[in-house]
Coordinates of C-alpha atoms in Angstrom, one line a residue:
M2 CA 5.6 6.6 -66.6
A3 CA 7.4 9.5 -65.6
A4 CA 11.2 9.4 -66.0
D5 CA 11.6 10.3 -62.4
D6 CA 9.6 7.5 -61.6
I7 CA 12.0 4.8 -63.8
G8 CA 14.7 6.1 -61.6
Q9 CA 13.1 5.2 -58.4
L10 CA 12.0 2.0 -59.1
A11 CA 15.4 1.2 -60.5
D12 CA 17.1 2.4 -57.5
A13 CA 14.2 0.3 -55.7
L14 CA 15.3 -2.5 -57.8
S15 CA 19.1 -2.6 -57.6
R16 CA 19.0 -3.1 -53.7
T17 CA 15.7 -6.2 -53.3
H18 CA 18.0 -9.0 -53.0
V19 CA 19.0 -8.8 -49.4
G20 CA 19.9 -12.5 -48.9
D21 CA 18.3 -15.4 -47.1
G22 CA 15.2 -15.9 -50.1
E23 CA 13.5 -12.0 -49.4
L24 CA 12.9 -10.0 -52.1
S25 CA 12.3 -6.2 -50.7
Y26 CA 10.9 -3.1 -51.9
Q27 CA 10.3 -1.2 -48.8
G28 CA 10.0 2.2 -47.6
R29 CA 10.5 3.0 -51.4
G30 CA 7.3 5.4 -51.6
L31 CA 6.5 4.0 -54.5
K32 CA 3.3 5.3 -56.8
L33 CA 2.0 1.7 -58.1
D34 CA -1.3 2.3 -60.3
N35 CA -1.1 -0.6 -63.5
A36 CA 0.3 -3.2 -64.9
E37 CA 3.2 -1.1 -66.6
S38 CA 4.3 0.6 -63.4
V39 CA 4.7 -3.1 -61.8
A40 CA 6.7 -4.7 -65.1
G41 CA 10.4 -4.4 -63.1
L42 CA 8.9 -5.6 -59.8
V43 CA 7.0 -8.0 -61.9
T44 CA 10.2 -9.4 -63.6
E45 CA 11.7 -9.7 -60.2
I46 CA 9.8 -11.7 -58.3
A47 CA 9.1 -14.1 -61.5
Q48 CA 13.1 -14.1 -62.0
Y49 CA 13.6 -14.8 -58.2
Q50 CA 14.0 -18.4 -57.1
G51 CA 13.3 -19.6 -53.9
L52 CA 11.5 -16.7 -52.8
R53 CA 10.0 -16.8 -49.6
A54 CA 9.8 -13.4 -48.3
L55 CA 8.0 -10.3 -50.2
R56 CA 8.0 -7.0 -48.6
L57 CA 5.6 -5.0 -50.0
E58 CA 5.4 -2.5 -47.3
G59 CA 5.9 2.2 -47.4
N60 CA 4.4 1.9 -51.1
T61 CA 1.4 2.3 -52.5
I62 CA -0.7 -0.4 -55.0
G63 CA -3.7 0.2 -57.0
V64 CA -5.7 -2.7 -58.2
E65 CA -4.1 -3.0 -62.0
A66 CA -0.6 -3.1 -60.3
A67 CA -1.2 -6.0 -57.7
Q68 CA -3.4 -8.3 -59.5
A69 CA -0.4 -7.6 -61.9
I70 CA 1.9 -9.0 -58.6
A71 CA -0.4 -11.7 -58.1
K72 CA 0.2 -12.8 -61.3
A73 CA 3.7 -13.2 -60.8
L74 CA 3.5 -15.5 -57.6
E75 CA 1.2 -18.3 -58.6
D76 CA 4.1 -20.0 -58.9
K77 CA 6.2 -19.1 -56.2
D78 CA 5.2 -22.0 -53.5
Q79 CA 7.9 -21.3 -51.5
L80 CA 6.6 -18.0 -50.1
Q81 CA 6.3 -18.0 -46.4
K82 CA 6.3 -14.0 -45.4
C83 CA 4.4 -10.8 -46.8
H84 CA 5.2 -8.0 -45.3
W85 CA 2.4 -6.0 -46.6
S86 CA 1.9 -3.1 -44.0
D87 CA 1.6 0.9 -45.3
M88 CA 0.5 -0.5 -49.1
F89 CA -2.5 1.3 -49.8
T90 CA -2.0 4.9 -48.9
G91 CA -4.0 7.7 -51.1
R92 CA -6.7 4.3 -52.2
L93 CA -9.9 4.0 -51.8
R94 CA -11.5 1.8 -49.6
A95 CA -13.6 0.4 -52.0
E96 CA -10.1 -1.0 -53.7
I97 CA -8.2 -2.6 -51.0
P98 CA -10.1 -6.1 -50.6
T99 CA -10.2 -6.3 -54.5
A100 CA -6.1 -6.1 -54.5
L101 CA -6.6 -8.0 -51.5
R102 CA -8.1 -11.3 -53.0
S103 CA -6.1 -11.2 -56.3
L104 CA -3.0 -11.7 -53.8
G105 CA -4.5 -13.8 -51.5
S106 CA -5.6 -16.1 -54.3
A107 CA -2.3 -16.2 -55.9
I108 CA -1.2 -17.4 -52.7
T109 CA -3.3 -20.2 -52.8
S110 CA -3.0 -21.3 -56.1
A111 CA 1.1 -21.1 -55.6
G112 CA 0.1 -23.7 -53.0
A113 CA 2.5 -21.6 -50.6
R114 CA 2.3 -22.6 -46.9
L115 CA 2.9 -19.0 -44.7
S116 CA 4.1 -18.5 -41.6
E117 CA 3.6 -14.7 -41.5
L118 CA 1.2 -11.9 -42.5
D119 CA 1.6 -8.8 -41.6
L120 CA -0.9 -6.2 -43.0
S121 CA -0.5 -3.7 -40.1
D122 CA -1.1 0.1 -41.1
N123 CA -3.8 -0.6 -43.9
A124 CA -7.0 1.4 -42.6
F125 CA -8.7 -1.0 -44.9
G126 CA -11.7 -1.6 -42.4
P127 CA -14.1 -4.7 -42.5
D128 CA -14.4 -4.5 -45.9
G129 CA -10.5 -5.6 -46.0
V130 CA -11.1 -8.4 -43.8
K131 CA -13.2 -10.0 -46.4
G132 CA -10.5 -9.5 -48.6
I133 CA -8.0 -12.0 -47.0
E134 CA -10.9 -14.3 -45.6
Q135 CA -10.7 -16.5 -48.3
L136 CA -6.3 -16.6 -47.7
L137 CA -6.8 -16.9 -44.0
M138 CA -9.3 -20.0 -44.5
S139 CA -7.2 -21.6 -47.0
P140 CA -4.5 -24.7 -46.6
S141 CA -1.8 -21.4 -47.2
C142 CA -2.6 -20.1 -43.5
H143 CA -2.5 -23.7 -41.9
S144 CA 0.7 -23.3 -41.2
L145 CA 0.0 -19.0 -39.6
K146 CA 2.7 -18.3 -37.3
V147 CA 2.7 -14.8 -37.3
L148 CA -0.7 -12.4 -37.9
R149 CA -0.2 -8.5 -37.9
L150 CA -3.1 -6.3 -38.4
N151 CA -2.3 -3.2 -36.6
N152 CA -4.2 0.1 -36.8
C153 CA -6.6 -1.7 -39.7
G154 CA -9.8 0.5 -38.3
M155 CA -11.6 -3.3 -38.4
G156 CA -14.4 -2.5 -36.0
I157 CA -16.4 -5.1 -34.5
G158 CA -17.4 -6.2 -38.4
G159 CA -14.1 -6.8 -39.2
G160 CA -13.1 -8.8 -35.4
K161 CA -15.7 -11.1 -36.1
I162 CA -15.0 -11.9 -39.2
L163 CA -11.2 -12.2 -38.5
A164 CA -12.5 -14.2 -35.8
E165 CA -14.9 -16.9 -38.2
A166 CA -11.9 -16.8 -40.5
L167 CA -9.4 -18.4 -37.6
T168 CA -12.0 -20.9 -36.1
E169 CA -12.7 -22.4 -39.8
C170 CA -9.1 -22.1 -40.2
H171 CA -8.2 -23.9 -37.1
R172 CA -11.3 -26.5 -38.3
R173 CA -9.7 -27.1 -41.6
S174 CA -6.0 -28.0 -40.4
S175 CA -7.5 -29.8 -37.5
A176 CA -9.1 -32.1 -39.7
L177 CA -5.9 -32.2 -41.9
G178 CA -4.0 -33.4 -38.7
A179 CA -1.9 -30.2 -38.1
P180 CA -4.4 -27.5 -36.4
L181 CA -4.0 -23.9 -36.8
S182 CA -1.3 -23.3 -34.5
L183 CA -0.8 -19.1 -34.4
R184 CA 1.5 -17.3 -32.2
V185 CA 1.7 -13.8 -32.6
F186 CA -1.6 -11.8 -33.2
I187 CA -1.3 -8.4 -33.5
A188 CA -4.1 -5.9 -33.9
G189 CA -4.1 -2.6 -31.8
R190 CA -6.0 0.7 -32.8
N191 CA -8.7 -1.4 -34.6
R192 CA -12.1 -0.2 -32.5
L193 CA -12.9 -3.8 -31.8
E194 CA -15.1 -3.0 -28.7
N195 CA -16.5 -5.2 -26.4
E196 CA -17.8 -7.6 -29.4
G197 CA -15.1 -7.5 -31.3
A198 CA -12.6 -9.1 -28.5
S199 CA -15.2 -11.1 -27.6
A200 CA -15.8 -13.0 -30.9
L201 CA -11.4 -13.3 -31.3
A202 CA -11.0 -14.4 -27.7
K203 CA -13.5 -17.3 -28.8
A204 CA -11.1 -18.3 -31.5
F205 CA -7.7 -17.9 -29.4
K206 CA -8.9 -20.1 -26.2
L207 CA -9.9 -22.6 -29.6
L208 CA -6.4 -22.0 -30.8
G209 CA -4.7 -22.6 -27.3
S210 CA -1.0 -21.4 -29.2
L211 CA -0.4 -18.1 -28.3
E212 CA 2.5 -16.6 -27.2
E213 CA 2.2 -13.5 -27.7
L214 CA -1.1 -11.1 -28.2
H215 CA -1.1 -7.1 -28.9
V216 CA -4.3 -5.6 -28.4
P217 CA -3.9 -2.3 -27.4
Q218 CA -6.5 0.9 -27.7
N219 CA -9.4 -1.3 -29.1
G220 CA -11.9 0.1 -26.7
I221 CA -12.7 -3.2 -25.3
N222 CA -14.3 -2.5 -21.3
H223 CA -14.4 -5.3 -18.9
P224 CA -16.8 -8.0 -20.8
G225 CA -14.6 -8.0 -23.7
I226 CA -11.1 -8.0 -21.0
R227 CA -13.1 -10.8 -19.4
A228 CA -14.0 -13.0 -22.7
L229 CA -10.3 -12.3 -23.3
A230 CA -8.9 -13.3 -19.8
S231 CA -11.2 -17.0 -20.6
A232 CA -9.1 -17.5 -23.5
M233 CA -6.1 -16.9 -22.3
Q234 CA -6.2 -19.3 -19.5
H235 CA -6.3 -22.3 -22.4
N236 CA -3.0 -20.6 -23.7
P237 CA -0.4 -21.5 -21.3
H238 CA 2.3 -20.7 -23.6
L239 CA 1.5 -16.9 -23.9
R240 CA 4.9 -15.1 -23.2
V241 CA 3.7 -11.2 -23.7
L242 CA 0.3 -9.8 -22.8
N243 CA -0.3 -6.4 -24.3
L244 CA -3.1 -4.8 -23.3
N245 CA -2.3 -1.4 -23.0
D246 CA -4.8 1.5 -23.6
N247 CA -8.1 -0.4 -22.9
T248 CA -10.2 -0.3 -19.8
F249 CA -10.7 -3.6 -17.0
T250 CA -11.9 -1.6 -14.1
K251 CA -12.2 -3.6 -11.1
R252 CA -14.3 -6.3 -12.8
G253 CA -12.0 -7.4 -15.8
A254 CA -8.9 -6.7 -13.3
L255 CA -10.0 -9.6 -11.3
A256 CA -10.3 -11.9 -14.4
M257 CA -7.1 -10.7 -15.8
A258 CA -5.9 -11.4 -12.5
Q259 CA -7.4 -14.8 -12.3
A260 CA -6.0 -15.9 -16.0
L261 CA -2.7 -15.7 -15.3
R262 CA -2.4 -18.2 -12.4
H263 CA -2.3 -20.5 -15.8
L264 CA 0.1 -18.5 -17.0
K265 CA 3.6 -19.6 -16.2
N266 CA 5.8 -18.8 -19.2
I267 CA 4.5 -15.5 -18.7
Q268 CA 7.3 -12.7 -19.4
V269 CA 5.8 -9.2 -20.4
I270 CA 2.6 -7.8 -19.2
N271 CA 1.5 -4.4 -20.4
F272 CA -1.9 -3.4 -18.6
G273 CA -1.1 0.6 -18.6
D274 CA -3.7 2.9 -18.9
C275 CA -6.3 0.1 -18.5
L276 CA -7.7 1.8 -15.3
V277 CA -6.8 -1.2 -13.4
R278 CA -7.2 0.4 -10.3
T279 CA -6.1 -0.3 -6.3
E280 CA -8.4 -3.4 -5.9
G281 CA -7.6 -5.0 -9.0
A282 CA -3.6 -4.2 -8.5
M283 CA -3.5 -6.1 -5.4
A284 CA -5.2 -8.7 -7.2
L285 CA -2.5 -8.2 -9.4
S286 CA 0.3 -8.3 -6.7
A287 CA -1.3 -11.9 -4.8
V288 CA -1.0 -13.2 -8.4
L289 CA 2.8 -11.9 -8.4
R290 CA 3.7 -12.9 -5.4
E291 CA 2.4 -16.8 -6.0
G292 CA 3.6 -17.0 -9.5
L293 CA 4.6 -15.7 -12.8
P294 CA 8.7 -17.1 -12.1
I295 CA 10.0 -15.5 -15.0
L296 CA 8.3 -12.1 -15.6
K297 CA 10.6 -9.9 -16.9
E298 CA 8.5 -6.1 -17.2
L299 CA 5.4 -5.3 -15.6
N300 CA 3.5 -1.7 -17.1
L301 CA 0.8 -1.0 -14.6
S302 CA 0.4 3.3 -15.5
F303 CA -1.7 5.8 -15.7
G304 CA -4.5 2.7 -14.2
E305 CA -5.8 5.1 -11.0
I306 CA -4.1 2.6 -8.8
T307 CA -2.7 4.3 -4.9
E308 CA -0.4 3.7 -2.5
P309 CA -0.7 0.5 -0.7
A310 CA -1.9 -1.0 -3.6
A311 CA 1.6 -0.3 -5.5
L312 CA 3.9 -0.6 -2.5
L313 CA 1.9 -4.1 -2.4
L314 CA 3.3 -4.8 -6.1
A315 CA 6.1 -3.7 -4.9
Q316 CA 6.7 -6.2 -2.7
A317 CA 5.9 -9.3 -5.1
V318 CA 8.6 -8.6 -7.3
L319 CA 10.7 -9.2 -4.3
N320 CA 10.9 -12.8 -5.3
K321 CA 11.4 -12.6 -9.5
P322 CA 15.0 -13.0 -10.5
Q323 CA 14.1 -12.3 -14.3
M324 CA 12.1 -9.3 -13.7
E325 CA 13.7 -6.0 -15.6
K326 CA 11.0 -2.9 -15.3
V327 CA 8.0 -2.3 -12.9
D328 CA 6.2 0.8 -14.5
L329 CA 3.7 2.3 -11.7
N330 CA 4.2 5.8 -13.7
G331 CA 1.1 8.3 -13.7
N332 CA -1.1 6.3 -10.9
C333 CA -2.7 8.0 -7.3
L334 CA 0.5 7.9 -5.4
G335 CA 1.3 11.3 -4.3
E336 CA 4.4 12.7 -3.2
E337 CA 4.7 10.6 0.1
G338 CA 3.5 7.5 -1.8
C339 CA 6.0 8.0 -5.0
E340 CA 9.1 8.6 -2.0
A341 CA 8.0 5.4 -0.1
L342 CA 7.4 3.4 -3.1
R343 CA 11.2 4.3 -4.0
E344 CA 12.1 3.3 -0.6
A345 CA 10.6 0.2 -0.7
M346 CA 12.1 -0.5 -3.9
E347 CA 16.0 0.5 -2.1
V348 CA 15.5 -1.6 0.5
M349 CA 14.9 -4.5 -1.6
D350 CA 18.2 -3.3 -4.0
K351 CA 15.6 -3.0 -6.7
A352 CA 15.3 0.7 -7.5
D353 CA 17.1 0.3 -11.3
M354 CA 13.6 -1.8 -12.1
L355 CA 10.9 1.6 -11.4
A356 CA 10.6 3.3 -13.8
S357 CA 10.0 7.1 -13.2
L358 CA 7.1 8.4 -11.5
S359 CA 7.2 11.9 -12.6
D360 CA 3.6 11.6 -13.9
D361 CA 1.7 11.1 -10.8
E362 CA -1.8 12.0 -10.4
G363 CA -1.3 12.9 -7.0
E364 CA -3.1 11.1 -3.8
P365 CA -7.6 11.2 -5.2
D366 CA -10.1 12.6 -3.4
D367 CA -12.0 11.3 -0.7
E368 CA -14.9 10.9 -2.8
D369 CA -16.6 8.3 -4.5
D370 CA -16.0 8.0 -8.0
D371 CA -19.4 7.5 -9.7
D372 CA -18.7 5.2 -12.8
D373 CA -22.6 4.1 -13.8
N374 CA -21.1 2.3 -16.5
E375 CA -19.4 -0.5 -13.6
T376 CA -22.6 -0.3 -11.3
D377 CA -25.0 -2.5 -11.6
E378 CA -28.0 -2.9 -9.8
D379 CA -28.0 -6.2 -8.3
D380 CA -23.9 -5.1 -7.4
N381 CA -26.2 -2.1 -5.2
E382 CA -28.5 -4.7 -3.1
T383 CA -27.2 -5.3 0.4
F384 CA -26.8 -8.6 1.7
E385 CA -29.2 -8.1 4.2
D386 CA -32.0 -7.0 1.7
E387 CA -31.4 -9.9 -0.3
E388 CA -32.0 -12.1 3.0
K389 CA -35.1 -10.4 3.1
E390 CA -36.6 -10.6 0.1
N391 CA -35.2 -14.6 0.1
L392 CA -36.5 -15.3 3.8
D393 CA -40.1 -16.3 3.0
E394 CA -39.1 -18.5 -0.3
E395 CA -36.4 -20.4 1.5
E396 CA -38.8 -21.2 4.6
E397 CA -41.2 -22.5 2.2
H398 CA -38.9 -24.6 0.3
S399 CA -37.6 -25.9 3.9
K400 CA -41.0 -26.8 4.6
E401 CA -41.8 -28.7 1.4
N402 CA -38.5 -30.8 0.8
G403 CA -37.5 -31.2 4.5
V404 CA -34.2 -30.2 3.7
N405 CA -32.8 -26.3 4.5
C406 CA -31.4 -24.2 2.2
N407 CA -27.9 -26.5 2.4
G408 CA -29.1 -29.9 1.6
N409 CA -29.4 -31.3 5.4
S410 CA -32.7 -32.9 7.4
P411 CA -34.4 -30.6 10.1
S412 CA -32.8 -32.5 12.4
S413 CA -29.5 -31.7 11.9
K414 CA -27.1 -29.3 14.1
L415 CA -27.0 -26.4 10.9
Q416 CA -29.6 -24.1 12.0
S417 CA -32.7 -23.3 9.6
P418 CA -32.5 -20.6 6.9
T419 CA -34.7 -18.4 9.1
K420 CA -32.2 -18.1 11.9
I421 CA -29.5 -17.9 9.6
A422 CA -30.9 -14.9 7.8
S423 CA -32.4 -13.7 11.1
Y424 CA -29.5 -13.2 12.5
L425 CA -27.4 -12.0 9.8
C426 CA -30.1 -9.3 9.4
S427 CA -29.3 -7.7 12.6
P428 CA -26.6 -9.4 14.8
S429 CA -27.4 -9.4 18.4
S430 CA -26.1 -11.2 21.5
E431 CA -29.7 -13.1 21.9
K432 CA -29.5 -14.4 18.6
E433 CA -25.7 -15.8 18.8
L434 CA -26.4 -17.4 21.7
D435 CA -29.7 -19.1 20.1
L436 CA -27.3 -20.8 17.5
E437 CA -26.1 -24.4 18.5
D438 CA -24.1 -24.6 15.8
K439 CA -22.4 -21.5 14.9
T440 CA -19.1 -21.7 12.9
A441 CA -20.8 -24.3 10.8
S442 CA -23.6 -22.3 9.9
L443 CA -21.6 -19.4 9.2
E444 CA -19.3 -21.2 7.2
H445 CA -22.1 -22.3 5.1
Q446 CA -23.1 -18.8 4.1
V447 CA -19.8 -17.5 2.7
D448 CA -18.2 -18.7 -0.4
A449 CA -14.5 -17.5 -0.9
D450 CA -16.2 -16.7 -4.9
D451 CA -18.5 -13.7 -3.0
P452 CA -16.0 -11.5 -1.1
E453 CA -18.9 -8.7 -1.4
R454 CA -21.0 -11.1 0.7
A455 CA -18.5 -12.5 3.0
A456 CA -17.2 -9.3 3.9
D457 CA -20.8 -7.6 4.7
V458 CA -21.7 -10.9 7.2
L459 CA -18.1 -10.6 9.2
L460 CA -18.5 -6.9 9.5
K461 CA -21.7 -7.2 11.1
I462 CA -21.6 -10.0 13.2
S463 CA -17.9 -8.2 14.9
A464 CA -20.3 -5.5 14.7
S465 CA -21.7 -6.5 18.6
Y466 CA -18.6 -8.0 20.2
K467 CA -18.4 -7.2 23.6
E468 CA -15.3 -8.9 25.3
E469 CA -16.9 -9.1 28.4
A470 CA -20.0 -10.4 27.6
E471 CA -21.8 -13.7 27.6
S472 CA -21.5 -14.0 23.7
G473 CA -18.4 -12.9 23.5
E474 CA -16.1 -16.2 23.2
A475 CA -19.2 -17.3 21.3
L476 CA -18.6 -14.7 18.6
L477 CA -15.2 -14.7 17.9
E478 CA -15.7 -18.3 17.1
A479 CA -18.4 -16.7 14.5
V480 CA -15.2 -14.6 13.1
D481 CA -13.1 -17.7 12.9
A482 CA -15.8 -19.3 10.9
V483 CA -15.9 -16.5 8.3
L484 CA -12.1 -15.9 8.2
K485 CA -11.5 -19.1 8.5
T486 CA -13.1 -19.6 4.9
M487 CA -12.3 -16.7 3.3
L488 CA -8.6 -16.7 4.3
S489 CA -8.3 -20.8 3.4
A490 CA -8.9 -20.0 -0.3
S491 CA -6.2 -18.9 -2.8
L492 CA -3.8 -16.7 -2.6
L493 CA -5.7 -14.4 -4.6
Q494 CA -9.6 -14.8 -3.0
S495 CA -7.8 -13.9 0.0
T496 CA -6.2 -10.8 -1.1
C497 CA -10.0 -10.6 -2.9
F498 CA -11.9 -10.6 0.1
L499 CA -9.5 -8.3 2.0
S500 CA -9.6 -5.7 0.0
T501 CA -13.3 -5.8 -0.5
L502 CA -13.8 -5.7 3.2
L503 CA -11.3 -2.5 3.6
V504 CA -13.3 -0.9 0.9
H505 CA -16.0 -1.5 2.9
M506 CA -14.6 0.0 5.7
G507 CA -14.0 3.2 4.4
L508 CA -9.9 2.7 4.2
L509 CA -9.7 1.7 0.7
K510 CA -11.3 3.6 -2.2
G511 CA -13.3 1.1 -4.3
E512 CA -15.1 1.2 -7.2
G513 CA -18.7 2.7 -8.3
K514 CA -21.2 3.2 -5.5
V515 CA -20.4 1.7 -2.2
K516 CA -22.4 1.2 0.8
R517 CA -19.4 1.7 4.0
V518 CA -20.1 0.6 7.2
P519 CA -19.4 2.7 9.8
V520 CA -16.3 1.4 11.7
V521 CA -16.6 0.5 15.5
S522 CA -13.9 -0.9 17.9
A523 CA -15.7 -4.3 18.2
Q524 CA -14.8 -4.4 14.4
L525 CA -11.4 -3.8 15.1
S526 CA -11.0 -6.2 18.2
C527 CA -12.2 -9.1 16.5
L528 CA -9.7 -8.1 13.5
T529 CA -6.8 -8.6 16.5
H530 CA -8.0 -11.8 17.8
A531 CA -8.1 -12.8 13.9
V532 CA -4.4 -11.8 13.6
Q533 CA -3.3 -14.0 16.1
Q534 CA -4.9 -17.2 14.5
P535 CA -3.1 -19.8 12.7
Y536 CA -5.0 -19.0 9.8
F537 CA -4.3 -15.5 9.4
Q538 CA -1.1 -15.8 6.9
Q539 CA 2.1 -14.0 7.9
H540 CA 0.9 -12.6 3.3
H541 CA -2.5 -11.0 4.7
A542 CA -0.8 -9.3 7.8
L543 CA 1.4 -7.6 5.1
L544 CA -1.4 -6.5 3.7
L545 CA -4.0 -5.3 6.3
H546 CA -0.8 -3.5 8.3
T547 CA -0.1 -1.6 4.8
V548 CA -3.1 -0.6 4.2
L549 CA -3.1 0.7 8.0
C550 CA -0.2 2.5 7.7
R551 CA -1.5 5.1 4.5
N552 CA -4.9 5.0 5.3
G553 CA -5.4 4.4 9.2
K554 CA -6.4 7.8 9.9
A555 CA -10.2 7.0 8.3
L556 CA -10.3 5.0 12.3
K557 CA -9.1 8.0 14.6
S558 CA -12.7 7.6 16.5
C559 CA -11.0 4.3 17.4
S560 CA -7.8 4.6 18.2
S561 CA -7.4 2.2 21.0
A562 CA -9.0 -0.9 19.0
L563 CA -6.5 0.3 16.1
E564 CA -3.2 0.6 17.9
G565 CA -4.2 -3.0 19.3
L566 CA -4.3 -4.0 15.7
Q567 CA -1.8 -2.3 14.3
D568 CA 0.4 -3.6 17.2
A569 CA -0.9 -7.4 15.9
L570 CA -0.3 -6.3 12.9
K571 CA 3.5 -6.2 13.9
R572 CA 4.0 -9.1 15.1
R573 CA 2.4 -11.4 12.7
C574 CA 4.3 -9.3 9.8
S575 CA 7.4 -10.0 11.7
A576 CA 7.0 -13.8 12.3
D577 CA 8.6 -16.3 10.7
H578 CA 6.6 -17.9 8.4

């Protein structure tokens, strides 16, 4: 061993005892290749009574050195924390699993009960996860509370191995009456992608104990995000959720919004650089408005969010007394939008919590994005096509079973599926008058979980409205039937419906290929009527008013009807709850 290395080691050893049972060689930059090079360290470990934490990060440890250290750990049954990040710099990847197995085996042999394991910044790949697999399944990890595996290059394979190990650990510990209760999981920059994230989501759902989840920059798209969202609903004590620099898009954002409704203890949400987009941001604003009482930080930066959604988010944080920071930088607000957002926060005396908007991307182009990855053929199939394709099948089914598609007998007042489908394919005043019980029939044609279909139905039936026509009142009743169903649902569901409706009307920029409906005055007149009804709540009016104030110019061909709608919205927004 070189004299300068011995000197470095001696200096390090002189500062290793830091109290509270911790032995630290942190950040010494030592190159420890063999047993001789760690002789002093081994002696320190062996002589340390009551060792509870061992810090080896910031050095580089070879297989022989690891085996020597492991030998010294075989009787350290009080060891609880292993801070072993950045411990294999310059080592061959093939060496790392062997070194990890030696250290893990020693901990298991000692009968130690770990509470924290940190192996971040080791770039050991899937094979490295195999190196700690046995340790993670052993009784030594039944007590694990914190697992840090940031920047380890696990990949999909490593994510799956890790998920299986955690699942097995939970199974074994549960059999002993003390289930694994992992609280903090950190695994950013690991290329987990959808498959790895989905595998881990199953383990998280089983655990149900997470308080912090950090998986940023993992190449996770909406399938993986949706899996994680589902799992988070089963972790009610979650306080910190960091998914920065993954790709939500609309479907992932809506799933995550739904999950957040169940997380009353959440304090920090980091969805920055996640392509949440406008519809996703609106959904999140609904969740903010009705829940998340102790939220402190919200990061939705660089998500292609436009001004109306940003303003709704600002309004939603008004009743959050513990809120400290809202980051909407790098979105698509434009200069006027940034100023409007700043003013909105100032009016609410919340200006200090708004992060810088210096990297705003400007207003988006009018053209739709072509996002092939986020557009399925099923999503593009119009409601009209679906009804035409299913018409014959439904009619035959009715004949065979003696019931219509709503489960009622043919003698009930509800109309046959043939008549309803015909009306929705091409609404007309004649067909409207022919519907004996339009309200009940149309209520059964829409569902709060299918905003696309409901928006299509509403726009079709309202397009044929004529106030002076004999069918005018009947059409308004049909509109009421649809809107009452959709707006009486949860705030999240009703917000998703309204944002979908606005996308179809060309007032919001949607995701992927969206079939926009040419808006006519009749539709705006129907909305004006609806705004004045009891089912149209103030928060619904606020959303619609916010969007129309910014993007109403798209309806300039219907200026008179638009003016009437805006007046009705202003009155509704200013009314008491």
